Amino acid sequence: MTVKSEGRALTPKIVLMFLFTALILQPLVIYYFLLTNSFYAFSYWIPILLFAEIASLARADFTSKELFMLLIFQPVAFSYSLFFINFIRNMYFAYSEPSKYFGIAQHVPGWWVPPEHIVASFYEKKWLFLDRAWLQPIGLALVFTALTIMIDLSLGYLSYMLFVVEERLEFPFARATIAMVSTLANREPTTLRTLFAATAAGIVLNLILKFLPFMLSVFLLGGTFVVGGIPFYGYDFTGYLDYVLPGAAFLIVTDPLAYVSGLLIPPVVAVTQFIASFILYFVGTHLITRFDLWPPESKWVTGWGYWTLQFRSMLYFYVSLLIGLSLAAMVIPLATNPKPLVRAFRSLRAMSARGGVSANLLLALFFGSSVTASLLAWYLTEFRFPIYILLILFVGGSFFATYIATASAGVTVFGTSVPYLRELMIYVSGYDKRDIWFVPMPALLSSAPLGTAAATLSSPLGGSSIAQALLQADVVGVRHSDFVTTYMLLIVVNLVSSFIFANIFWSISPIPSSAYPYTITGWPVDAVNWARMQVWIWTGYLFRPTWIAVGFAVGAALFAVSNFVLRAPYLLIVALTGAGMGIPWAFSQMIGSLIGRRALSRMLGEKWGMYSYLIVTGIFLGDAVMEMLRVLMIILARAQWLLPF
């Protein structure tokens, strides 16, 4: 599907929308985070729909190019909103009582946050980040951020050539979102009605299954609990299995989005995801429990529940297994069939010959940025950390993580990532000092549940999402150079606004403060979890060479069967995605996929392809409307903390 559109992509209307996001929505994101510790990105679909309808009423309709810019760059603004707030939280964690108790505070370098004796004076100052003590921490973070962006852009373009141009993967969620852009731009009555009907359905489903249970949770028992600060709705059957199949875990979600997203993928993908997750968290955890393989400090007991089982089995066993599977998912396909990668480089050279992006420039950008980041990290450790490990991590690890993320996003709904890659390389190095743990590194190298010491950094799109954005740019006719230019400009604007608003919130009341409730009630608990996690990661217990080898062997065998017998080479990456997402989402996507392909597609016939995209994005949009209402109610309720009555 290609949409023809006229005119430029970056217009005064789009600049105005970007400023609205940076100056109006960004402070709301920051304030909500300080109130609840939840990062709510005020769904970028809502501003898109709102502005599109206002423009239509004013007879100044957005073009598909303009809507694409809004779609892609709204997340950029939200992702950078907490850039400077994270410095404040790191400062609090670094010198908190748990940090001192676990012996972490003594290892905190002055280039991560200022020394403790200087930090004490900050609470008497009105503008926090204007102090000279922040020059080095902020400067280093900005340099690493710039290098990360360069790495992501170069790898994103290479991934685009490999998986979009050569492999021609579907990227279902990217195509669904661009279908909404096409619908809002063209305003064809039939597709527009379908989108709005799905939006209404999303509102109703959220109202029944999420909003009302959340509002009534004080008075009702069960059905609602919190995961990562976000209300989560589901029913855990693990307790019923404790005396029949001890250690087996199973949970069903009631969030409609989990089921609707399954409409985007074929049943073979959805079923493979579920089988992989079921083997790990139902069969696998049962066998671990039955044969008493849990470590002494974490013995299984009845009542653990699904999330405890998944989290602990992941930490003690499956992280290493998933690393091995991920290695197999990249190494084996490239070793057995390197032709797509070779063709991708040839296509790059051909494109550069036609005046497009130079292949040599991309390679120079990637190697220059990754090697510079390696040298800078080496410098921060006073040249004691093994430089070859840093080069392997930044050069090889970045390519590895981007490859897995893009390949998985091409065949599943949201894709997956490689867990704890950064931590593994540090542990393998044998380096016994702690400074390396605080070096800011790309987030794609450190996919960790509770985070580690360093403030991991990434471009908000990342290499995988940049590849998908370039695919969407092709659909609506936006030049890649316009995309990159706007992307860089928007990053600068939102970093500046993040700096301004972080200072403003500090000037109102130094953080932590009763003006921002969660910083008083939640940060002390988070500091304990953070400190314990650092110590636990430092021990290296997380990484088991045997399990990594087993994961690689299983991945190689699975690829051999899927590629040479079933002629479905991407089933390995699909299984890896399912193993990472867990039973609740894999099960719900399977149900959604089976309903969509076995019932709805037969009802709609050839129209199913386009309508499935609009149904999914419409329901997501309706859900986002209700979630924004819930967030605004929370802000109003929590803001009353400051009232004197």
XYZ file of C-alpha atoms in Angstrom:
645
model
C 0.000 0.000 0.000
C 1.480 3.346 -1.074
C -0.206 6.663 -0.446
C 0.384 9.481 -2.871
C 0.683 12.854 -1.213
C 1.801 16.268 -2.239
C 3.814 18.924 -0.481
C 6.440 18.946 2.210
C 6.494 16.819 5.322
C 7.753 19.511 7.713
C 5.277 22.401 7.558
C 4.372 25.252 9.955
C 1.393 23.199 11.186
C 3.690 20.330 12.159
C 6.164 22.657 13.860
C 3.268 24.054 15.895
C 2.201 20.547 16.890
C 5.756 19.680 17.927
C 5.931 22.779 20.114
C 2.559 21.882 21.641
C 3.910 18.462 22.589
C 7.183 19.836 23.978
C 5.693 22.752 25.915
C 2.254 21.476 26.970
C 2.195 17.685 27.055
C 5.768 17.105 28.216
C 5.331 18.826 31.622
C 2.190 16.713 32.161
C 4.248 13.575 31.541
C 6.878 14.749 34.043
C 4.312 15.693 36.682
C 2.473 12.390 36.310
C 5.756 10.536 36.730
C 6.543 12.441 39.936
C 3.038 11.735 41.233
C 2.832 8.024 40.423
C 6.239 6.831 39.128
C 4.457 5.825 35.918
C 5.588 6.961 32.510
C 2.453 7.772 30.581
C 3.124 9.035 27.077
C -0.327 10.578 26.491
C -0.937 8.344 23.508
C 0.363 10.047 20.419
C -2.692 8.799 18.521
C -4.941 11.146 20.498
C -3.215 14.387 19.411
C -3.092 13.040 15.858
C -6.840 12.342 15.764
C -7.683 15.592 17.566
C -5.564 17.781 15.320
C -6.694 15.958 12.176
C -10.359 16.568 12.980
C -9.792 20.209 13.952
C -7.884 20.772 10.720
C -10.684 19.107 8.760
C -13.294 21.398 10.317
C -11.083 24.376 9.477
C -10.774 23.117 5.877
C -7.000 22.781 6.319
C -6.643 19.006 6.215
C -3.323 17.412 7.110
C -1.574 15.549 4.331
C -0.422 11.987 4.887
C 3.150 13.295 5.109
C 2.222 15.680 7.913
C 0.322 13.010 9.813
C 3.269 10.662 9.426
C 5.500 13.260 11.063
C 3.093 13.511 13.985
C 2.838 9.745 14.261
C 6.592 9.145 14.309
C 7.842 12.089 16.314
C 5.293 12.352 19.115
C 7.055 9.424 20.896
C 10.382 11.268 20.534
C 9.071 14.169 22.586
C 7.666 11.919 25.288
C 10.762 9.716 25.474
C 13.031 12.639 26.254
C 10.679 14.193 28.806
C 12.357 12.390 31.732
C 15.942 12.852 30.536
C 16.845 15.361 33.253
C 14.423 14.033 35.876
C 16.412 10.787 35.748
C 19.484 12.666 36.974
C 17.541 13.676 40.085
C 16.399 10.120 40.711
C 19.922 8.778 40.163
C 21.224 11.352 42.640
C 18.679 10.199 45.212
C 19.405 6.493 44.649
C 23.186 6.971 44.723
C 23.308 8.393 48.250
C 20.187 6.827 49.755
C 20.382 4.747 52.912
C 19.963 1.450 51.008
C 22.833 2.425 48.709
C 25.070 3.056 51.704
C 23.919 -0.112 53.463
C 24.723 -2.307 50.454
C 28.042 -0.566 49.885
C 27.139 1.037 46.559
C 27.487 4.719 47.492
C 31.246 4.411 47.870
C 31.531 3.257 44.245
C 29.467 6.072 42.679
C 31.771 8.061 40.354
C 31.625 11.848 40.223
C 30.926 11.753 36.478
C 27.637 9.898 37.059
C 26.200 12.261 39.683
C 28.036 14.955 41.691
C 29.754 13.915 44.946
C 27.606 13.613 48.063
C 29.009 16.691 49.829
C 28.057 18.817 46.830
C 24.627 17.199 46.480
C 23.719 18.357 49.999
C 24.019 21.979 48.890
C 21.645 21.529 45.947
C 18.580 21.562 48.178
C 19.228 25.202 48.992
C 19.320 26.212 45.332
C 16.383 27.197 43.183
C 17.730 26.069 39.796
C 19.337 22.652 40.148
C 21.046 22.066 36.809
C 22.607 25.516 36.593
C 25.229 24.407 39.122
C 28.682 23.751 37.629
C 28.843 20.376 39.376
C 26.416 19.014 36.771
C 28.570 19.889 33.768
C 30.411 16.564 33.670
C 27.465 14.185 34.352
C 25.150 15.981 31.922
C 27.872 16.498 29.338
C 28.816 12.815 29.346
C 25.182 11.738 29.119
C 24.620 14.060 26.147
C 27.735 12.784 24.379
C 26.700 9.160 24.866
C 23.176 10.058 23.751
C 24.499 11.622 20.549
C 26.670 8.564 19.866
C 23.737 6.252 20.558
C 21.564 8.178 18.123
C 24.231 7.842 15.440
C 24.507 4.106 16.099
C 20.735 3.683 15.971
C 20.357 5.693 12.758
C 23.060 3.760 10.925
C 21.904 0.348 12.155
C 18.284 1.324 11.576
C 19.026 2.128 7.949
C 20.957 -1.120 7.508
C 18.095 -3.054 9.127
C 15.673 -1.304 6.787
C 17.681 -2.465 3.778
C 17.973 -6.005 5.137
C 14.510 -6.704 6.522
C 12.283 -4.286 4.573
C 13.924 -4.112 1.145
C 15.524 -7.564 0.882
C 13.618 -9.858 3.240
C 10.317 -7.993 2.730
C 9.026 -8.749 6.230
C 5.506 -7.636 7.081
C 6.067 -5.442 10.173
C 2.367 -5.747 11.083
C 2.134 -3.047 13.747
C 4.025 -0.488 11.628
C 1.658 -1.119 8.719
C -1.372 -0.885 10.992
C -0.369 2.552 12.290
C 0.398 3.890 8.822
C -3.016 2.613 7.668
C -4.584 4.952 10.217
C -2.510 7.821 8.808
C -3.764 6.995 5.326
C -7.361 6.886 6.537
C -7.196 10.240 8.330
C -5.431 11.893 5.389
C -7.608 10.553 2.573
C -10.842 10.694 4.610
C -12.522 8.052 2.511
C -15.972 7.610 4.149
C -15.994 3.802 4.435
C -12.567 3.426 6.020
C -13.095 6.507 8.204
C -16.346 5.051 9.564
C -14.557 1.787 10.259
C -11.829 3.594 12.209
C -14.309 5.632 14.272
C -16.507 2.600 14.947
C -13.454 0.701 16.210
C -12.534 3.725 18.350
C -16.006 3.695 19.912
C -15.629 -0.029 20.556
C -12.284 0.618 22.229
C -13.868 3.208 24.511
C -16.658 0.822 25.521
C -14.288 -2.109 26.089
C -11.979 0.013 28.218
C -14.915 1.381 30.196
C -16.210 -2.099 31.026
C -12.987 -4.052 31.436
C -10.512 -1.442 32.711
C -11.862 1.960 33.674
C -14.774 0.879 35.883
C -12.798 -1.914 37.606
C -10.042 0.607 38.314
C -12.495 3.153 39.730
C -14.315 0.520 41.791
C -11.225 -1.405 42.896
C -11.430 0.171 46.342
C -14.815 -1.476 46.864
C -14.422 -4.726 44.906
C -12.158 -7.687 45.564
C -9.751 -9.015 42.937
C -9.383 -8.360 39.252
C -6.968 -5.449 39.521
C -3.381 -5.064 40.549
C -0.397 -3.003 39.463
C 2.558 -3.992 37.285
C 5.168 -1.285 36.828
C 2.809 1.444 37.986
C 0.215 0.625 35.302
C -3.122 -1.032 36.196
C -3.080 -4.624 35.049
C -6.210 -6.683 34.648
C -6.180 -10.466 34.736
C -6.966 -13.631 36.632
C -4.188 -15.799 37.987
C -4.819 -19.555 37.971
C -1.390 -20.420 39.327
C -2.645 -20.861 42.876
C -5.093 -23.538 41.761
C -2.195 -25.487 40.224
C 0.025 -25.435 43.321
C -1.111 -28.841 44.613
C -1.601 -30.464 41.199
C 1.352 -29.179 39.167
C 3.533 -27.243 41.634
C 5.474 -24.487 39.930
C 3.293 -24.390 36.811
C 2.092 -20.857 36.072
C -0.887 -19.614 34.087
C -2.618 -16.262 33.941
C -5.305 -14.849 31.628
C -5.554 -11.126 30.966
C -8.783 -9.206 30.414
C -7.159 -6.214 28.728
C -8.792 -6.049 25.270
C -5.619 -4.654 23.678
C -3.814 -7.918 24.346
C -6.397 -9.820 22.286
C -6.915 -7.215 19.570
C -3.204 -7.060 18.745
C -3.429 -10.738 17.775
C -5.524 -9.745 14.746
C -2.332 -8.514 13.084
C -0.470 -11.831 13.001
C -1.249 -15.206 11.400
C -2.182 -18.168 13.633
C 1.117 -19.969 12.999
C 2.989 -17.029 14.546
C 0.586 -16.633 17.471
C 0.521 -20.373 18.252
C 4.327 -20.591 18.099
C 4.609 -17.699 20.547
C 2.213 -19.388 22.945
C 3.929 -22.782 22.734
C 7.294 -21.191 23.552
C 5.942 -19.281 26.536
C 3.941 -22.304 27.749
C 7.022 -24.543 27.631
C 9.011 -22.084 29.740
C 6.529 -20.832 32.322
C 4.161 -23.774 32.672
C 6.133 -26.912 31.857
C 9.598 -25.539 32.611
C 8.847 -23.944 35.969
C 6.946 -27.078 36.996
C 9.982 -29.249 36.210
C 12.298 -26.820 38.016
C 10.053 -27.077 41.066
C 9.506 -30.815 40.847
C 13.243 -31.574 40.685
C 14.035 -28.929 43.335
C 16.341 -26.858 41.116
C 15.499 -23.520 42.723
C 18.523 -21.972 44.481
C 18.648 -22.048 48.313
C 17.825 -18.345 48.670
C 14.722 -18.647 46.481
C 12.970 -21.937 47.182
C 9.499 -22.329 45.713
C 6.559 -22.050 48.111
C 2.837 -22.189 47.485
C 1.236 -18.861 46.724
C 3.983 -17.408 44.554
C 1.620 -16.528 41.732
C 2.319 -16.165 38.034
C 4.442 -13.005 38.114
C 6.701 -14.246 40.890
C 7.306 -17.484 39.019
C 8.003 -15.758 35.718
C 10.297 -13.150 37.276
C 12.350 -15.581 39.363
C 12.585 -18.257 36.695
C 13.731 -15.569 34.269
C 16.451 -14.338 36.629
C 17.732 -17.715 37.779
C 17.380 -19.743 34.576
C 15.852 -18.213 31.487
C 17.938 -15.058 31.005
C 20.900 -17.226 30.039
C 18.650 -19.470 27.939
C 17.216 -16.474 26.023
C 20.710 -15.088 25.400
C 21.682 -18.424 23.833
C 18.481 -18.506 21.771
C 19.100 -14.930 20.615
C 22.643 -15.766 19.524
C 21.328 -18.717 17.547
C 18.583 -16.578 15.997
C 21.211 -14.249 14.504
C 24.296 -16.404 13.934
C 22.710 -19.521 12.411
C 20.532 -17.754 9.767
C 23.422 -15.509 8.688
C 25.842 -18.443 8.589
C 23.529 -20.665 6.546
C 22.255 -17.930 4.244
C 24.329 -14.729 4.170
C 22.910 -13.693 0.787
C 20.243 -11.266 2.151
C 22.899 -9.356 4.095
C 25.153 -9.247 1.032
C 22.247 -8.043 -1.127
C 21.417 -5.385 1.466
C 24.923 -3.919 1.165
C 24.720 -4.107 -2.625
C 21.383 -2.289 -2.534
C 22.950 0.386 -0.354
C 25.746 0.878 -2.865
C 23.256 1.031 -5.703
C 21.153 3.546 -3.807
C 24.188 5.730 -3.086
C 25.062 5.602 -6.796
C 21.594 7.009 -7.528
C 22.155 9.871 -5.103
C 20.768 8.190 -1.993
C 22.437 7.484 1.335
C 26.073 6.464 0.929
C 26.909 2.970 2.143
C 30.373 4.158 3.110
C 28.852 7.020 5.102
C 26.571 4.648 7.030
C 29.412 2.287 7.850
C 31.675 5.180 8.855
C 28.882 6.586 11.028
C 28.295 3.259 12.749
C 31.915 2.268 13.338
C 32.964 5.823 14.202
C 30.190 6.226 16.784
C 30.522 2.770 18.338
C 34.326 2.918 18.527
C 34.184 6.444 19.997
C 31.703 5.260 22.626
C 34.013 2.333 23.432
C 37.013 4.628 23.854
C 35.050 7.044 26.012
C 33.858 4.207 28.256
C 37.469 2.974 28.433
C 38.582 6.450 29.490
C 35.961 6.592 32.253
C 37.375 3.376 33.721
C 40.863 4.953 33.660
C 41.855 2.620 30.798
C 41.614 -0.470 33.015
C 38.566 -2.208 31.553
C 39.460 -4.550 28.642
C 39.063 -2.451 25.506
C 38.320 -5.477 23.320
C 35.260 -6.268 25.454
C 33.986 -2.712 24.986
C 34.500 -2.947 21.229
C 32.662 -6.272 21.110
C 29.839 -4.768 23.187
C 29.371 -1.494 21.316
C 30.119 -2.746 17.800
C 28.979 -6.372 17.843
C 26.421 -6.059 20.624
C 24.640 -3.101 19.010
C 24.345 -4.951 15.700
C 23.226 -8.127 17.481
C 20.528 -6.412 19.553
C 19.216 -4.370 16.606
C 19.140 -7.449 14.370
C 17.027 -9.404 16.883
C 14.705 -6.461 17.624
C 14.071 -5.695 13.943
C 13.679 -9.294 12.809
C 11.195 -10.009 15.603
C 9.209 -6.817 14.906
C 9.008 -7.863 11.276
C 7.050 -11.042 12.012
C 5.370 -10.392 15.383
C 3.359 -7.499 16.807
C 5.891 -5.679 18.979
C 9.119 -7.671 18.689
C 11.551 -8.522 21.469
C 15.001 -7.647 22.792
C 18.090 -9.423 24.110
C 18.152 -9.378 27.933
C 21.167 -8.238 29.974
C 23.637 -8.168 27.083
C 25.651 -5.353 28.640
C 25.752 -7.021 32.037
C 26.871 -10.315 30.495
C 29.847 -8.733 28.724
C 30.945 -6.903 31.878
C 30.747 -10.124 33.876
C 32.658 -12.119 31.236
C 35.455 -9.535 31.269
C 36.395 -10.445 34.861
C 36.769 -6.725 35.676
C 36.389 -6.346 39.447
C 35.899 -2.577 39.803
C 32.464 -0.956 39.828
C 32.968 2.145 37.687
C 32.054 0.363 34.444
C 28.541 -0.338 35.765
C 27.807 3.393 35.860
C 28.880 4.160 32.289
C 25.846 5.344 30.276
C 25.242 2.854 27.480
C 22.545 2.327 24.859
C 19.385 0.882 26.371
C 19.224 -1.817 23.716
C 22.335 -3.324 25.362
C 20.662 -3.546 28.771
C 17.125 -4.898 28.746
C 16.780 -5.367 32.511
C 13.586 -5.678 34.614
C 14.779 -3.503 37.496
C 17.596 -1.683 35.753
C 21.239 -1.515 36.671
C 23.423 1.267 37.890
C 24.060 3.118 34.647
C 21.519 5.501 33.191
C 21.078 3.549 29.983
C 20.477 5.755 26.994
C 18.912 5.277 23.604
C 17.295 7.204 20.857
C 13.551 6.864 21.516
C 12.989 5.223 18.163
C 15.961 2.855 18.360
C 17.480 1.041 15.398
C 14.536 -1.345 14.988
C 11.880 1.369 15.118
C 13.888 3.569 12.755
C 13.798 0.754 10.207
C 10.022 0.588 10.613
C 9.724 4.372 10.367
C 11.639 4.317 7.077
C 9.177 1.696 5.819
C 6.297 3.981 6.778
C 8.055 6.937 5.167
C 8.166 4.989 1.909
C 4.428 4.336 2.118
C 3.510 8.031 2.437
C 6.293 9.366 0.233
C 8.448 11.142 2.832
C 12.105 11.448 1.872
C 14.507 9.708 4.227
C 16.621 12.861 4.477
C 13.580 14.839 5.686
C 12.888 12.163 8.272
C 16.439 12.252 9.660
C 16.655 16.077 9.655
C 13.368 16.479 11.501
C 14.313 13.736 13.924
C 17.552 15.464 14.920
C 15.905 18.878 15.286
C 13.125 17.456 17.429
C 15.600 15.767 19.758
C 17.309 19.098 20.418
C 13.984 20.868 21.067
C 12.781 18.255 23.527
C 16.086 18.009 25.379
C 15.939 21.757 25.918
C 12.343 21.596 27.122
C 13.177 18.668 29.418
C 16.008 20.733 30.923
C 13.707 23.723 31.460
C 10.827 21.816 33.027
C 13.040 19.704 35.284
C 14.480 22.941 36.676
C 10.999 24.427 37.049
C 9.688 21.441 39.002
C 12.780 21.557 41.215
C 12.330 25.300 41.795
C 8.736 24.721 42.915
C 9.912 22.163 45.468
C 13.241 20.275 45.634
C 12.811 16.589 44.846
C 11.968 14.373 46.702
C 9.179 16.514 48.094
C 5.650 16.218 49.405
C 4.635 18.258 46.364
C 5.348 15.124 44.359
C 3.850 12.277 46.436
C 5.535 9.264 44.893
C 8.996 10.668 45.520
C 8.147 10.529 49.237
C 6.186 7.279 49.389
C 7.770 5.253 46.589
C 11.342 6.331 45.974
C 12.619 4.868 49.284
C 11.228 1.460 48.275
C 12.590 1.839 44.758
C 15.995 2.695 46.221
C 16.012 -0.590 48.161
C 15.103 -2.568 45.035
C 17.671 -0.687 42.985
C 20.466 -1.266 45.508
C 19.690 -4.961 45.911
C 19.613 -5.396 42.165
C 23.050 -3.815 41.732
C 24.599 -6.178 44.258
C 22.841 -9.165 42.748
C 23.925 -8.280 39.199
C 27.522 -7.713 40.341
C 27.705 -11.299 41.625
C 27.253 -12.625 38.079
C 24.870 -15.336 39.280
C 22.486 -14.286 36.533
C 24.681 -15.744 33.787
C 25.105 -19.488 33.422
C 27.347 -20.672 30.575
C 25.654 -24.072 30.489
C 22.216 -22.536 29.996
C 23.555 -20.185 27.309
C 25.013 -23.187 25.471
C 21.740 -25.096 25.860
C 19.816 -22.099 24.505
C 22.126 -21.855 21.501
C 21.840 -25.594 20.790
C 18.045 -25.541 21.087
C 17.903 -22.471 18.853
C 20.118 -24.107 16.234
C 17.974 -27.251 16.238
C 14.743 -25.253 16.060
C 16.074 -23.207 13.132
C 17.170 -26.351 11.303
C 13.699 -27.863 11.613
C 11.803 -24.665 10.803
C 14.029 -23.647 7.893
C 14.850 -26.921 6.165
C 11.773 -28.987 7.036
C 8.905 -26.538 7.576
C 10.288 -23.848 5.235
C 9.466 -21.219 7.862
C 12.858 -19.724 8.864
C 11.419 -17.056 11.149
C 9.758 -19.463 13.580
C 12.880 -19.320 15.773
C 12.631 -15.546 16.194
C 8.890 -15.938 16.800
C 9.538 -18.516 19.529
C 12.117 -16.200 21.081
C 9.551 -13.389 21.148
C 6.954 -15.625 22.782
C 9.434 -16.820 25.403
C 10.170 -13.219 26.311
C 6.575 -11.973 26.433
C 5.215 -14.707 28.738
C 1.963 -16.662 28.809
C -0.629 -13.859 29.379
C 0.140 -11.886 26.216
C 1.086 -14.894 24.092
C -2.187 -16.627 25.004
C -4.316 -13.550 24.349
C -2.637 -12.845 21.000
C -3.224 -16.458 20.005
C -6.941 -16.142 20.795
C -7.151 -12.865 18.869
C -5.306 -14.298 15.881
C -7.484 -17.415 15.696
C -10.682 -15.375 15.917
C -9.444 -12.926 13.298
C -8.213 -15.436 10.728
C -10.809 -18.163 11.294
C -13.942 -16.003 11.709
C -13.583 -12.295 10.922
C -11.482 -12.753 7.783
C -14.095 -15.121 6.332
C -16.842 -12.586 7.055
C -15.003 -9.660 5.450
C -13.209 -11.543 2.684
C -10.695 -9.505 0.711
C -11.399 -6.407 2.810
C -9.957 -8.062 5.908
C -6.385 -6.917 5.211
C -7.168 -3.198 5.461
C -9.984 -3.500 8.001
C -7.832 -5.506 10.420
C -5.388 -2.589 10.588
C -8.169 -0.073 11.207
C -9.895 -2.267 13.805
C -6.674 -2.659 15.764
C -5.605 0.998 15.629
C -9.161 2.181 16.304
C -9.542 0.042 19.434
C -6.076 1.123 20.594
C -7.136 4.733 20.055
C -10.394 4.317 21.981
C -8.513 2.641 24.810
C -6.028 5.532 24.829
C -8.869 8.054 25.194
C -10.095 6.332 28.356
C -6.566 5.868 29.675
C -5.940 9.584 29.291
C -9.126 10.260 31.246
C -7.923 7.905 33.979
C -4.524 9.599 34.083
C -6.060 13.070 34.347
C -8.264 11.880 37.232
C -5.191 10.505 39.008
C -3.361 13.801 38.518
C -6.292 15.743 39.971
C -6.621 13.351 42.913
C -2.904 13.239 43.734
C -2.524 16.996 43.320
C -4.834 17.393 46.334
C -1.915 16.139 48.454
C -0.829 19.782 48.661
C -4.156 21.110 49.881
C -4.174 22.287 53.517
C -7.534 20.576 54.173
